[in-house]
Amino acid sequence: MKYIIIIGDGMSDHPVERLGGKTLLQYADKPCMDIIARQGRTGRLISVPNGFLPGSEVANTAILGYDLNEVFEGRGPLEAAGMGYEMTADDMTLRCNTITVSNDKIINHKGGYINDDYAETLIEYLNKELGDKRVNFVRGDQYRHLLVIKGGNKHIVCASPHEHIGERWHTLRVKPENGWADRHDVYTDANGNEHQRMTGQQTADILNMLIEKSHTLLSAHPLYKSGEIKANCIWPWSGGYRPKMRKLSQMYHNIKSGSVISAVDLIRGIGWYAGLDIINVEGATGLANTNYEGKAQAAIEALTRQDFVFVHVEATDEAGHDGDLETKLQAISNLDHRLISPIYNNVMKWDEPVVMAILPDHPTPVEMRIHVNEPVPFIIYHKGIEPDSVKTYDEYSVINGAYGTIDSRQFMEKLFEFSLNNS
């Protein structure tokens, strides 16, 4: 038995007047998803557990069946694993965007898509000017990097930059969580000795200082002054300590081996902690120009030798954050024609059953440009499954699906139902 989950990040949306009141999934050209919906069973998934914000770090971890209350440590530690940075016990690691601010406002949460060569130059420069034995910047790709604070305290409030476009950045300063201003957290070193971390206020003060100084430094950098880059500030957010996650093979007897395919460090990091092999696909960018065909071929090849593959496409989410209706529609169509269709047409010829699931992790409506906490539509299909009455794949059709509305704890159970019923 084989299993594949395909995530169109942020793919679901709201009705748009320009599309005659249809959602993007209702309007987009996606024949393969509609065929799979007619042949399979559908429903709505509450992918974000109560008490958590609707980020990809939350939703993708929850979709895989993890209890967020036990394992969630923020986005930074997950991205660290995806970048190959091995966290130590005293690390507090945050995601760190290079952003653009102007007239005291955040105007772009990704600094205009910096290429990796320029990103490396900026991170080296920031480490030289701001790094020390306590502060270290780790380069990721494009605008997605890490900031590591040795002895930092995770009990702070950091605004995510993509949720605050157009807002005054000085009003979004980092602050300690309630009750943590003067409170220390602790960590245990490799020898079993306990050490005290900074207070929440001390950590917030360091981060606010780094934001202010980075703005001064990057605004004066030759690459910015020449117009070659648009990034002129850093923005750290979603920090935490090293997660304690079990491998999927320890959680599910159906999974003995598996792979994750994504251009995004966050998803690769979740996969790494889940015990999955990380497959890097040449030309996979996390943007609308990603290598869909390469991801499809990598997924097919991985399924020939492993039990489980998790495929993630970021392009739909990026277009949603940009408010780019046409690009998001094209990204949905590309996902359907260039990735889902070749996978479906290939694996459905196999003698060994393949269970396929398709879903977004959360909605990123183009007219809101942020993640929202709403159920997402999903399909599960395999040969022999009894179809429900749903004929198309979108946010509203699946309300009538056989699965109804389920929460994230139930999703993997539904994925494995076929093997349980035939064991």
XYZ file of C-alpha atoms in Angstrom:
423
model
C 0.000 0.000 0.000
C 1.300 3.444 -0.978
C 0.188 6.901 0.157
C 0.679 10.365 -1.331
C -0.511 13.704 0.023
C -0.402 16.730 -2.293
C -0.654 20.167 -0.678
C -1.523 23.290 -2.652
C -0.417 25.816 -0.041
C -3.068 28.486 0.561
C -5.016 27.213 -2.469
C -8.551 27.658 -1.111
C -10.095 31.111 -1.256
C -13.252 33.211 -0.975
C -15.813 34.189 -3.642
C -14.418 36.959 -5.850
C -16.666 39.467 -7.591
C -14.328 39.665 -10.589
C -14.945 35.927 -11.107
C -18.729 36.262 -11.036
C -18.848 35.462 -7.336
C -16.962 32.194 -7.712
C -13.966 31.114 -5.672
C -10.705 30.502 -7.493
C -11.120 26.736 -7.156
C -14.587 27.016 -8.697
C -13.281 29.154 -11.562
C -9.853 27.636 -12.290
C -9.099 25.117 -15.036
C -8.460 21.965 -12.975
C -9.951 18.944 -14.769
C -7.835 16.333 -12.988
C -8.814 17.493 -9.507
C -12.469 17.421 -10.583
C -12.099 13.888 -11.970
C -10.479 12.716 -8.729
C -13.244 14.391 -6.724
C -15.896 12.519 -8.764
C -14.085 9.238 -8.284
C -13.160 9.719 -4.641
C -14.590 10.927 -1.375
C -14.452 14.500 -0.154
C -14.922 16.654 2.883
C -13.699 19.653 4.802
C -10.716 19.601 7.137
C -10.200 21.856 10.140
C -6.434 21.985 9.637
C -5.676 24.539 12.366
C -6.332 23.328 15.928
C -7.983 25.597 18.476
C -5.598 28.104 20.005
C -3.202 28.260 17.040
C -2.777 30.784 14.250
C -3.427 29.655 10.652
C 0.147 29.350 9.474
C 1.673 26.673 7.258
C 3.906 25.596 10.148
C 0.774 24.796 12.179
C -1.450 23.353 9.462
C 1.057 21.033 7.777
C 2.231 19.629 11.107
C -1.368 19.064 12.167
C -2.324 17.439 8.856
C 0.327 14.784 9.536
C -1.409 13.966 12.804
C 0.829 15.637 15.369
C -0.628 17.086 18.566
C 0.432 20.726 18.322
C 0.096 21.190 22.072
C 2.878 18.623 22.528
C 5.284 19.345 19.678
C 4.840 22.871 18.307
C 7.806 25.191 18.780
C 7.221 27.780 16.068
C 8.294 28.129 12.482
C 11.952 28.956 13.084
C 13.014 25.557 14.486
C 11.256 23.714 11.659
C 12.932 25.840 9.011
C 16.270 25.284 10.752
C 15.919 21.543 10.163
C 15.000 22.179 6.536
C 18.159 24.260 6.095
C 20.339 21.648 7.749
C 21.019 23.772 10.836
C 21.339 21.493 13.870
C 19.825 23.278 16.856
C 21.425 22.940 20.273
C 19.588 22.952 23.579
C 20.296 26.638 24.267
C 19.122 27.891 20.858
C 16.009 29.967 20.386
C 15.549 30.086 16.624
C 13.264 32.432 14.704
C 12.282 32.730 11.069
C 13.875 35.951 9.817
C 12.525 37.695 6.706
C 14.352 40.395 4.820
C 11.557 42.923 4.236
C 10.961 46.361 2.766
C 9.795 49.249 4.917
C 8.973 52.741 3.697
C 7.474 55.771 5.411
C 7.465 53.798 8.654
C 5.312 51.018 7.122
C 5.902 47.425 6.059
C 5.248 47.478 2.317
C 6.674 44.088 1.303
C 7.226 41.058 3.535
C 9.817 39.467 1.233
C 12.048 42.304 0.136
C 11.141 41.919 -3.525
C 12.252 38.276 -3.972
C 15.994 38.607 -3.450
C 18.045 36.096 -5.414
C 20.205 33.713 -3.421
C 23.508 35.418 -4.268
C 22.293 38.742 -2.906
C 20.713 36.969 0.076
C 24.067 35.414 0.948
C 25.743 38.822 0.711
C 23.198 40.402 3.070
C 23.332 37.612 5.661
C 27.129 37.684 5.713
C 26.971 41.444 6.152
C 24.446 41.219 8.998
C 26.538 38.598 10.803
C 29.623 40.764 10.457
C 27.877 43.875 11.783
C 25.390 42.429 14.277
C 26.424 38.849 15.000
C 28.287 37.802 18.149
C 28.500 34.783 20.459
C 24.814 35.272 21.254
C 23.382 36.345 17.868
C 23.755 34.439 14.582
C 22.025 34.819 11.222
C 21.676 31.665 9.090
C 21.060 32.036 5.359
C 18.095 30.306 3.795
C 16.793 31.089 0.327
C 15.468 34.323 -1.171
C 13.951 36.271 1.760
C 13.557 33.328 4.181
C 16.358 33.113 6.758
C 16.949 32.289 10.430
C 17.969 34.284 13.454
C 19.438 32.241 16.325
C 19.578 33.738 19.829
C 21.687 31.691 22.261
C 19.828 31.545 25.557
C 16.848 33.369 24.064
C 13.389 33.023 25.581
C 10.587 31.856 23.271
C 7.858 33.504 25.363
C 7.636 36.634 23.245
C 5.083 38.102 20.840
C 6.373 38.657 17.285
C 4.147 39.863 14.466
C 4.358 37.872 11.222
C 5.238 40.401 8.500
C 2.928 39.000 5.812
C -0.045 39.596 8.119
C 0.769 43.291 8.603
C 1.413 44.775 5.166
C 0.752 48.523 5.209
C 1.029 48.801 8.996
C 3.520 50.926 10.916
C 6.383 48.675 11.871
C 7.284 50.558 15.042
C 3.862 49.666 16.467
C 4.664 45.976 15.903
C 7.673 45.838 18.191
C 8.485 42.523 19.850
C 7.196 42.238 23.410
C 7.191 39.540 26.093
C 4.158 37.330 26.574
C 2.010 38.190 29.563
C 3.781 37.100 32.717
C 7.157 36.593 31.029
C 8.688 40.072 31.141
C 10.866 39.222 34.156
C 10.548 35.465 34.043
C 13.338 33.108 32.987
C 12.934 29.857 31.083
C 15.484 27.025 31.441
C 17.220 24.502 29.209
C 19.137 21.297 29.929
C 22.542 20.777 28.318
C 24.005 17.515 26.988
C 25.387 16.678 30.431
C 22.000 17.022 32.102
C 22.806 20.368 33.711
C 20.065 22.983 33.863
C 20.736 26.571 32.760
C 18.733 29.752 32.920
C 17.637 31.550 29.776
C 17.096 35.284 29.383
C 13.822 36.828 30.461
C 11.143 37.538 27.903
C 11.862 41.254 28.112
C 15.588 40.792 27.597
C 14.914 38.696 24.501
C 12.415 41.224 23.139
C 14.896 44.058 23.709
C 17.598 42.227 21.718
C 15.245 41.540 18.820
C 13.954 45.119 18.675
C 17.534 46.388 18.712
C 18.448 44.066 15.846
C 15.453 45.219 13.788
C 16.337 48.892 14.301
C 20.034 48.434 13.549
C 19.358 46.224 10.526
C 17.172 48.953 9.031
C 19.973 51.495 9.396
C 22.584 49.114 7.982
C 20.586 47.720 5.070
C 19.220 51.116 4.041
C 22.826 52.248 3.626
C 23.984 49.075 1.867
C 25.254 49.585 -1.707
C 22.883 46.934 -3.106
C 19.886 48.785 -1.682
C 21.088 52.252 -2.585
C 21.726 51.141 -6.165
C 18.230 49.658 -6.444
C 19.496 46.109 -7.006
C 17.558 44.905 -3.958
C 14.500 46.248 -2.151
C 15.137 44.712 1.270
C 16.089 47.274 3.915
C 15.186 45.610 7.212
C 14.991 42.220 8.926
C 11.875 40.879 10.601
C 12.188 37.931 13.049
C 9.080 35.958 14.022
C 7.703 32.552 15.106
C 10.581 31.428 17.291
C 11.038 28.439 19.543
C 13.295 25.696 20.857
C 14.170 22.342 19.288
C 10.923 20.354 18.740
C 10.330 16.910 20.185
C 8.543 15.137 17.331
C 8.250 11.405 16.763
C 8.864 9.970 13.321
C 5.795 9.069 11.281
C 7.038 5.467 11.213
C 6.714 5.473 15.018
C 3.172 6.849 14.826
C 1.725 4.807 11.950
C 2.478 1.182 11.120
C 1.431 1.904 7.503
C 4.504 4.106 7.018
C 7.886 2.432 7.112
C 9.645 4.922 4.835
C 8.789 8.145 3.066
C 9.880 11.397 1.451
C 8.977 15.066 1.455
C 9.154 17.179 -1.719
C 9.042 20.955 -1.330
C 10.970 24.072 -2.260
C 10.288 25.528 1.194
C 12.600 24.986 4.174
C 9.627 24.925 6.543
C 8.045 21.873 4.899
C 11.391 20.136 4.473
C 12.003 20.737 8.182
C 8.660 19.223 9.186
C 9.540 16.262 6.988
C 12.976 15.926 8.564
C 11.534 15.761 12.083
C 8.892 13.330 10.776
C 11.662 10.990 9.601
C 11.109 11.563 5.888
C 13.824 11.789 3.255
C 14.165 15.292 1.830
C 14.086 15.309 -1.979
C 15.433 18.465 -3.602
C 14.097 19.082 -7.104
C 16.123 21.236 -9.461
C 14.130 24.321 -10.450
C 11.742 24.105 -7.481
C 11.468 27.742 -6.394
C 8.466 28.118 -4.108
C 7.075 30.589 -6.663
C 4.783 30.430 -9.690
C 7.733 29.437 -11.901
C 8.455 26.292 -9.910
C 9.292 22.982 -11.594
C 5.928 21.191 -11.388
C 6.989 18.388 -13.728
C 10.172 17.782 -11.762
C 8.220 17.485 -8.533
C 5.756 15.101 -10.148
C 8.518 12.843 -11.455
C 10.312 12.908 -8.105
C 7.089 11.915 -6.343
C 6.465 9.014 -8.725
C 10.018 7.733 -8.334
C 9.862 8.028 -4.544
C 6.604 6.069 -4.427
C 8.192 3.182 -6.309
C 10.542 2.544 -3.393
C 8.764 4.021 -0.346
C 5.386 3.884 1.374
C 4.599 7.585 1.740
C 5.267 10.849 -0.104
C 4.301 14.372 0.985
C 4.356 16.855 -1.920
C 4.035 20.566 -1.234
C 3.607 23.450 -3.704
C 4.020 26.992 -2.391
C 3.068 28.962 -5.531
C -0.634 29.329 -4.714
C 0.109 30.795 -1.284
C 2.641 33.312 -2.591
C 0.158 34.544 -5.190
C -2.480 34.878 -2.486
C -0.177 36.999 -0.329
C 0.600 39.153 -3.362
C -3.104 39.642 -4.063
C -2.408 38.395 -7.593
C -5.616 36.823 -8.876
C -4.335 35.794 -12.307
C -1.141 34.236 -10.969
C -3.039 32.249 -8.338
C -5.513 30.960 -10.934
C -2.611 29.934 -13.158
C -0.826 28.291 -10.214
C -3.943 26.197 -9.458
C -4.147 25.184 -13.115
C -0.426 24.366 -13.226
C -0.737 22.276 -10.081
C -3.555 20.324 -11.716
C -2.169 19.874 -15.240
C 1.550 19.654 -14.545
C 1.800 17.874 -11.182
C -1.397 16.136 -10.075
C -2.373 14.829 -13.516
C 0.940 13.092 -14.313
C 1.105 11.563 -10.837
C -2.502 10.335 -11.019
C -2.196 8.970 -14.561
C 0.985 7.088 -13.640
C 0.284 5.566 -10.245
C -3.292 4.526 -11.038
C -1.845 2.024 -13.526
C 0.081 0.256 -10.757
C -0.983 -3.095 -9.393
C -0.224 -1.969 -5.849
C -2.958 0.338 -4.501
C -2.051 4.001 -4.089
C -4.096 6.241 -1.796
C -4.007 9.861 -2.969
C -5.075 12.931 -0.966
C -5.281 16.501 -2.295
C -5.874 19.583 -0.159
C -4.666 23.048 0.820
C -3.126 23.568 4.246
C -5.151 26.760 4.839
C -6.877 29.438 2.738
C -4.949 32.523 1.567
C -7.650 34.667 -0.060
C -6.296 36.985 -2.774
C -8.480 39.878 -1.653
C -7.308 39.586 1.962
C -3.666 38.582 1.286
C -3.391 36.766 4.624
C -3.973 33.275 5.983
C -7.429 32.695 7.427
C -8.603 30.043 9.844
C -11.306 28.197 7.912
C -11.875 24.552 6.958
C -10.210 23.477 3.706
C -11.603 21.127 1.034
C -9.961 17.725 0.654
C -10.191 14.630 -1.553
C -9.100 11.086 -0.789
C -9.047 8.595 -3.668
C -7.889 5.057 -4.371
C -9.070 2.263 -6.627
C -12.194 0.695 -5.218
C -13.226 3.586 -2.974
C -16.978 4.224 -2.961
C -17.470 7.734 -4.422
C -19.724 10.278 -2.808
C -22.063 12.616 -4.715
C -19.538 15.455 -5.179
C -18.707 16.189 -8.835
C -16.227 19.078 -8.604
C -13.465 20.042 -6.215
C -13.985 23.361 -4.472
C -14.742 24.929 -1.106
C -18.532 24.569 -1.385
C -19.091 21.316 -3.269
C -17.278 19.291 -0.606
C -19.708 20.450 2.075
C -21.847 17.577 0.778
C -18.926 15.131 0.814
C -18.986 11.794 2.582
C -16.406 12.794 5.172
C -18.301 15.877 6.333
C -16.138 18.207 8.411
C -13.302 16.571 10.348
C -10.435 17.893 12.428
C -6.735 17.376 11.850
C -6.527 14.438 14.263
C -8.799 12.431 11.958
C -7.187 13.130 8.590
C -4.469 10.471 8.652
C -7.005 7.977 10.000
C -9.148 8.608 6.905
C -6.079 8.219 4.690
C -5.381 4.779 6.151
C -8.993 3.526 6.194
C -8.612 1.499 2.988
C -5.708 -0.547 4.338
C -7.461 -1.029 7.668
C -10.607 -2.284 5.947
C -8.549 -4.688 3.824
C -6.067 -5.925 6.425
